[in-house]
CSV table of C-alpha atoms in Angstrom, one decimal:
chain,number,residue,atom,x,y,z
A,1,MET,CA,214.3,107.8,-31.4
A,2,GLY,CA,214.9,104.8,-33.6
A,3,THR,CA,214.4,102.4,-30.7
A,4,LEU,CA,217.6,103.9,-29.3
A,5,SER,CA,220.8,102.0,-29.2
A,6,HIS,CA,222.7,103.3,-26.2
A,7,GLU,CA,226.2,103.9,-25.2
A,8,ASN,CA,224.6,106.7,-23.4
A,9,GLY,CA,222.2,107.7,-26.1
A,10,MET,CA,222.0,109.7,-29.2
A,11,THR,CA,222.7,108.3,-32.7
A,12,ILE,CA,220.0,109.1,-35.2
A,13,TYR,CA,221.9,110.6,-38.1
A,14,ASN,CA,219.0,111.9,-40.0
A,15,LEU,CA,215.2,112.1,-40.0
A,16,LEU,CA,213.6,111.6,-43.4
A,17,LEU,CA,209.8,111.9,-43.8
A,18,GLU,CA,207.6,111.5,-46.9
A,19,TYR,CA,206.7,114.7,-48.7
A,20,ALA,CA,203.1,116.0,-48.5
A,21,PRO,CA,202.5,117.9,-51.7
A,22,GLY,CA,199.0,118.9,-50.6
A,23,GLY,CA,200.2,120.8,-47.6
A,24,SER,CA,198.2,120.5,-44.4
A,25,LEU,CA,194.6,120.3,-43.4
A,26,ALA,CA,194.9,123.9,-42.2
A,27,ASP,CA,195.8,124.9,-45.8
A,28,LEU,CA,192.9,122.9,-47.1
A,29,ILE,CA,190.4,124.7,-44.7
A,30,ASN,CA,191.8,128.0,-45.9
A,31,LYS,CA,191.4,127.1,-49.6
A,32,TYR,CA,187.8,126.0,-49.0
A,33,GLY,CA,187.2,129.6,-47.8
A,34,GLY,CA,186.8,128.3,-44.2
A,35,LYS,CA,183.8,126.0,-44.5
A,36,ILE,CA,184.0,122.4,-45.7
A,37,PRO,CA,180.7,120.6,-46.6
A,38,GLU,CA,179.7,118.2,-43.9
A,39,CYS,CA,179.8,115.1,-46.1
A,40,ASP,CA,183.5,115.8,-46.7
A,41,VAL,CA,184.1,116.6,-43.1
A,42,ARG,CA,182.8,113.2,-42.3
A,43,ARG,CA,185.2,111.5,-44.8
A,44,TYR,CA,188.2,113.5,-43.5
A,45,THR,CA,187.3,112.7,-39.9
A,46,ARG,CA,187.2,109.0,-40.7
A,47,MET,CA,190.7,109.2,-42.0
A,48,ILE,CA,192.0,111.0,-38.9
A,49,LEU,CA,190.2,108.5,-36.7
A,50,LYS,CA,191.8,105.6,-38.4
A,51,GLY,CA,195.2,107.2,-37.8
A,52,LEU,CA,194.4,107.9,-34.2
A,53,SER,CA,193.2,104.3,-33.7
A,54,SER,CA,196.6,103.0,-34.9
A,55,ILE,CA,198.5,105.5,-32.7
A,56,HIS,CA,196.4,104.7,-29.6
A,57,ASN,CA,196.4,100.9,-30.1
A,58,ASN,CA,200.2,101.1,-30.3
A,59,GLY,CA,200.3,102.7,-26.9
A,60,TYR,CA,200.9,106.4,-27.8
A,61,VAL,CA,199.1,109.7,-27.3
A,62,HIS,CA,199.8,112.3,-29.9
A,63,CYS,CA,199.2,115.3,-27.6
A,64,ASP,CA,199.3,118.0,-30.3
A,65,LEU,CA,196.6,117.1,-32.8
A,66,LYS,CA,195.5,120.1,-34.9
A,67,PRO,CA,195.0,120.9,-38.6
A,68,ALA,CA,198.6,122.0,-39.1
A,69,ASN,CA,199.8,118.6,-38.0
A,70,ILE,CA,197.5,116.7,-40.4
A,71,LEU,CA,199.1,116.4,-43.9
A,72,VAL,CA,197.4,116.0,-47.3
A,73,PHE,CA,198.6,113.5,-49.9
A,74,PRO,CA,197.2,112.9,-53.4
A,75,SER,CA,195.6,109.5,-53.9
A,76,ASP,CA,194.4,107.4,-56.8
A,77,GLN,CA,191.5,106.0,-54.8
A,78,GLN,CA,190.0,109.4,-53.8
A,79,ASP,CA,190.8,113.1,-54.1
A,80,PHE,CA,193.4,112.8,-51.4
A,81,GLN,CA,194.5,111.0,-48.2
A,82,LEU,CA,195.1,112.6,-44.8
A,83,LYS,CA,197.9,111.5,-42.5
A,84,ILE,CA,198.8,112.5,-39.0
A,85,ALA,CA,202.2,114.0,-38.5
A,86,ASP,CA,204.5,115.7,-36.0
A,87,PHE,CA,204.9,113.4,-33.1
A,88,GLY,CA,207.3,115.7,-31.2
A,89,LEU,CA,205.0,115.9,-28.2
A,90,ALA,CA,203.8,112.3,-28.3
A,91,LYS,CA,204.0,110.2,-25.2
A,92,GLU,CA,204.1,106.5,-24.5
A,93,PRO,CA,202.7,105.2,-21.2
A,94,ASP,CA,204.9,102.9,-19.2
A,95,GLU,CA,204.6,99.3,-20.2
A,96,ASP,CA,203.7,98.2,-16.6
A,97,ASN,CA,201.0,100.9,-16.4
A,98,SER,CA,197.8,99.0,-17.2
A,99,ARG,CA,195.7,102.1,-16.8
A,100,LYS,CA,197.3,103.5,-20.0
A,101,PHE,CA,197.8,107.1,-18.8
A,102,PHE,CA,200.4,109.1,-17.0
A,103,TYR,CA,200.7,112.4,-15.3
A,104,GLN,CA,202.2,115.5,-16.9
A,105,TYR,CA,204.0,118.4,-15.2
A,106,THR,CA,204.1,120.9,-18.1
A,107,PHE,CA,201.6,122.0,-20.7
A,108,ARG,CA,201.6,119.7,-23.8
A,109,GLY,CA,199.7,120.8,-26.9
A,110,THR,CA,198.5,123.9,-28.7
A,111,PRO,CA,196.0,126.2,-26.9
A,112,LEU,CA,192.5,126.1,-28.5
A,113,TYR,CA,192.9,122.4,-29.2
A,114,MET,CA,193.8,121.3,-25.6
A,115,SER,CA,191.4,119.3,-23.4
A,116,PRO,CA,190.4,120.2,-19.9
A,117,GLU,CA,192.8,117.6,-18.4
A,118,SER,CA,195.7,119.0,-20.4
A,119,VAL,CA,195.1,122.5,-19.1
A,120,LYS,CA,194.8,121.2,-15.5
A,121,LEU,CA,198.1,119.3,-15.9
A,122,ALA,CA,196.3,116.1,-15.1
A,123,GLU,CA,196.7,112.7,-16.5
A,124,ILE,CA,197.2,112.2,-20.2
A,125,SER,CA,195.3,109.5,-22.0
A,126,PRO,CA,194.2,108.8,-25.6
A,127,ALA,CA,191.0,110.8,-24.7
A,128,LEU,CA,193.1,114.0,-25.0
A,129,ASP,CA,193.5,113.4,-28.7
A,130,ILE,CA,189.7,112.8,-29.1
A,131,TRP,CA,188.9,116.2,-27.6
A,132,SER,CA,191.4,117.8,-30.1
A,133,LEU,CA,189.7,115.9,-32.9
A,134,GLY,CA,186.4,117.4,-32.0
A,135,CYS,CA,188.0,120.9,-32.1
A,136,ILE,CA,189.3,120.1,-35.6
A,137,VAL,CA,185.8,119.0,-36.8
A,138,ILE,CA,184.4,122.3,-35.6
A,139,GLU,CA,187.2,124.2,-37.5
A,140,MET,CA,186.5,122.3,-40.7
A,141,ILE,CA,182.8,123.1,-40.4
A,142,THR,CA,183.1,126.8,-39.4
A,143,GLY,CA,186.6,127.8,-40.6
A,144,LYS,CA,187.6,128.8,-37.0
A,145,PRO,CA,188.7,126.7,-34.0
A,146,PRO,CA,186.7,126.8,-30.9
A,147,TRP,CA,187.5,129.6,-28.5
A,148,HIS,CA,189.2,131.6,-31.3
A,149,GLU,CA,187.8,134.9,-29.9
A,150,LEU,CA,189.6,134.4,-26.5
A,151,ASP,CA,193.1,135.1,-25.5
A,152,VAL,CA,195.1,132.2,-24.0
A,153,GLU,CA,194.6,133.2,-20.4
A,154,ASP,CA,190.8,133.5,-20.8
A,155,PHE,CA,190.8,130.2,-22.7
A,156,PHE,CA,192.6,128.4,-19.8
A,157,VAL,CA,190.2,129.9,-17.3
A,158,ARG,CA,187.1,129.0,-19.3
A,159,LEU,CA,188.2,125.4,-20.0
A,160,ALA,CA,189.7,124.5,-16.7
A,161,PHE,CA,187.7,126.3,-14.1
A,162,GLU,CA,184.3,127.3,-15.6
A,163,GLY,CA,183.5,123.8,-16.9
A,164,SER,CA,182.9,125.1,-20.5
A,165,SER,CA,182.9,122.9,-23.6
A,166,PRO,CA,183.2,124.1,-27.3
A,167,GLU,CA,180.0,125.3,-28.9
A,168,ILE,CA,178.7,122.8,-31.4
A,169,PRO,CA,177.8,124.4,-34.7
A,170,ALA,CA,174.0,124.7,-35.1
A,171,SER,CA,174.4,124.0,-38.9
A,172,MET,CA,175.6,120.4,-38.3
A,173,SER,CA,173.3,117.4,-38.7
A,174,LYS,CA,171.9,115.7,-35.6
A,175,LYS,CA,174.4,112.9,-36.1
A,176,GLY,CA,177.3,115.3,-36.4
A,177,LYS,CA,176.3,117.1,-33.2
A,178,ASP,CA,176.0,113.8,-31.3
A,179,PHE,CA,179.5,112.8,-32.6
A,180,LEU,CA,180.9,116.1,-31.2
A,181,ARG,CA,179.2,115.5,-27.9
A,182,MET,CA,181.0,112.2,-27.6
A,183,CYS,CA,184.3,114.0,-28.3
A,184,PHE,CA,183.6,116.7,-25.7
A,185,MET,CA,182.6,114.7,-22.6
A,186,ARG,CA,184.4,116.5,-19.9
A,187,PRO,CA,185.3,113.5,-17.7
A,188,HIS,CA,187.9,112.0,-20.0
A,189,CYS,CA,187.0,108.5,-19.0
A,190,GLU,CA,183.5,109.0,-20.5
A,191,ARG,CA,184.9,110.3,-23.9
A,192,TRP,CA,184.5,107.8,-26.7
A,193,THR,CA,187.6,106.1,-28.1
A,194,ALA,CA,188.8,106.4,-31.7
A,195,ASP,CA,187.6,102.8,-32.3
A,196,MET,CA,184.1,103.6,-30.9
A,197,LEU,CA,183.9,106.8,-32.9
A,198,LEU,CA,184.7,104.9,-36.1
A,199,ASP,CA,181.4,103.1,-35.5
A,200,HIS,CA,179.4,106.3,-34.8
A,201,PRO,CA,176.5,106.9,-37.2
A,202,PHE,CA,178.1,110.2,-38.3
A,203,ILE,CA,181.0,108.2,-39.7
A,204,VAL,CA,179.4,105.1,-41.1
A,205,ASP,CA,176.0,106.3,-42.4
A,206,GLU,CA,175.7,106.2,-46.1
A,207,GLU,CA,173.3,109.2,-46.3
A,208,LEU,CA,176.2,111.5,-45.5
A,209,THR,CA,178.4,110.1,-48.3
A,210,SER,CA,180.0,112.6,-50.6
A,211,PRO,CA,178.9,112.7,-54.2
A,212,PHE,CA,182.4,111.6,-55.1
A,213,GLU,CA,181.6,108.2,-53.5
A,214,GLN,CA,178.3,107.9,-55.2
A,215,GLU,CA,177.5,106.5,-58.7
A,216,GLU,CA,175.6,109.6,-59.8
A,217,LEU,CA,177.7,112.8,-59.7
A,218,LEU,CA,175.1,115.4,-60.9
A,219,PRO,CA,171.4,115.9,-60.3
A,220,PRO,CA,169.5,113.7,-62.8
A,221,SER,CA,167.7,116.7,-64.2
A,222,LEU,CA,170.9,117.8,-66.0
A,223,SER,CA,171.4,116.4,-69.4
A,224,ASP,CA,174.7,115.1,-70.8
A,225,ASP,CA,175.1,118.2,-73.0
A,226,VAL,CA,174.8,120.4,-69.9
A,227,VAL,CA,177.4,118.3,-68.1
A,228,LYS,CA,179.8,118.6,-71.0
A,229,SER,CA,179.3,122.4,-71.2
A,230,MET,CA,180.0,122.6,-67.5
A,231,CYS,CA,183.2,120.6,-67.9
A,232,LYS,CA,184.4,122.8,-70.7
A,233,LEU,CA,183.8,126.0,-68.6
A,234,ILE,CA,185.6,124.5,-65.6
A,235,LEU,CA,188.6,123.4,-67.7
A,236,SER,CA,188.8,126.8,-69.3
A,237,ASP,CA,189.8,128.1,-65.8
A,238,TYR,CA,191.9,125.0,-64.9
A,239,SER,CA,195.7,125.2,-65.0
A,240,PRO,CA,197.6,121.8,-65.2
A,241,GLY,CA,199.8,121.2,-62.2
A,242,GLN,CA,197.7,123.3,-59.9
A,243,GLY,CA,195.3,120.5,-58.9
A,244,LEU,CA,192.0,121.3,-57.4
A,245,PHE,CA,192.8,125.0,-56.8
A,246,SER,CA,193.2,127.8,-59.2
A,247,SER,CA,196.1,130.3,-59.5
A,248,THR,CA,194.1,132.6,-57.2
A,249,ASP,CA,194.5,130.0,-54.5
A,250,ARG,CA,190.8,129.3,-54.1
A,251,PRO,CA,188.6,126.4,-55.3
A,252,LEU,CA,187.4,126.5,-58.9
A,253,SER,CA,183.7,127.5,-58.8
A,254,LEU,CA,181.2,125.2,-60.4
A,255,GLY,CA,178.6,127.4,-58.7
A,256,SER,CA,179.6,130.4,-60.9
A,257,THR,CA,179.6,128.0,-63.9
A,258,CYS,CA,176.0,127.1,-63.1
A,259,LYS,CA,175.1,130.8,-63.0
A,260,ARG,CA,176.7,131.4,-66.4
A,261,LEU,CA,174.6,128.6,-67.8
A,262,ASN,CA,171.5,130.3,-66.4
A,263,PHE,CA,170.8,127.4,-64.0
A,264,GLY,CA,171.2,129.5,-60.9
A,265,PRO,CA,172.6,128.0,-57.8
A,266,ILE,CA,172.2,124.2,-57.6
A,267,GLY,CA,172.9,124.3,-53.8
A,268,MET,CA,175.3,122.1,-52.0
A,269,GLY,CA,175.5,119.8,-55.1
A,270,CYS,CA,177.4,122.4,-57.0
A,271,LYS,CA,180.5,122.6,-54.9
A,272,GLU,CA,180.4,118.9,-54.2
A,273,THR,CA,180.2,118.1,-57.9
A,274,GLU,CA,183.1,120.4,-58.7
A,275,LYS,CA,185.3,118.4,-56.3
A,276,SER,CA,184.0,115.1,-57.8
A,277,LEU,CA,184.8,116.2,-61.3
A,278,LEU,CA,188.3,117.5,-60.8
A,279,SER,CA,191.6,115.9,-59.7
A,280,LYS,CA,195.2,116.8,-59.9
A,281,ASP,CA,195.2,115.5,-63.5
A,282,GLY,CA,192.0,117.2,-64.7
A,283,LEU,CA,188.6,115.6,-65.1
A,284,ARG,CA,188.1,112.2,-63.7
A,285,THR,CA,187.2,109.4,-66.2
A,286,LYS,CA,183.9,108.8,-64.5
A,287,ALA,CA,182.7,112.3,-65.5
A,288,ASN,CA,183.7,112.0,-69.2
């Protein structure tokens, strides 16, 4: 509240926040058709972890981390930047509380992203946000949050009294699965912190790097002429000002372009390459 000022409170005349032209992470998941490639999930998770690290190291717990509260901003350095928003439920532990947690007496957070201790109205610590982060990673991978098939009452019972944890997607890499296990440790004191997770192999290993971050954007078997043909076909569907997504509100499909060129599906590289080639201003210089 603007560090307050007193004579009995209030003041804040306005609340001005930066505009997020890319919408939210929830919008991005929908535009991907529900499933984001794991190499991109890794990159987005790293951004969120950096934000959480700053929040936690400054003594706050967000308490309502979810895709709708993570905003998307264009960036010159990469396709976009993610930023954590909406601190309406955030809490700050007392300065003299060296244990860095406090007890709650009402539910805080959004069901499906809440941790076991949140549902039990137990102490709140930064570990609460880590559980929510794990739920977000699952949603980026599968298109659905954990427990989406349950109503709220069943969710609370399953999480608080049956000792259940979210199901880790079988399609994830071993390092991705291990990362989620560290997020979903039920005793909150055993859950990894944001700083610890930033050093997890899932986040730091280069083998999971997106093609956007690599020197070579396309499989070496494709000639320069083929690349140029692909670029022309993509741009024929591209409308300036609409960024990565077409007027039908879905990603432009390099996969369909490959089929039109009689190359058939190139696998995961197709969708990854399309994202590498396109930006809000059209083709990136690197691909020309």
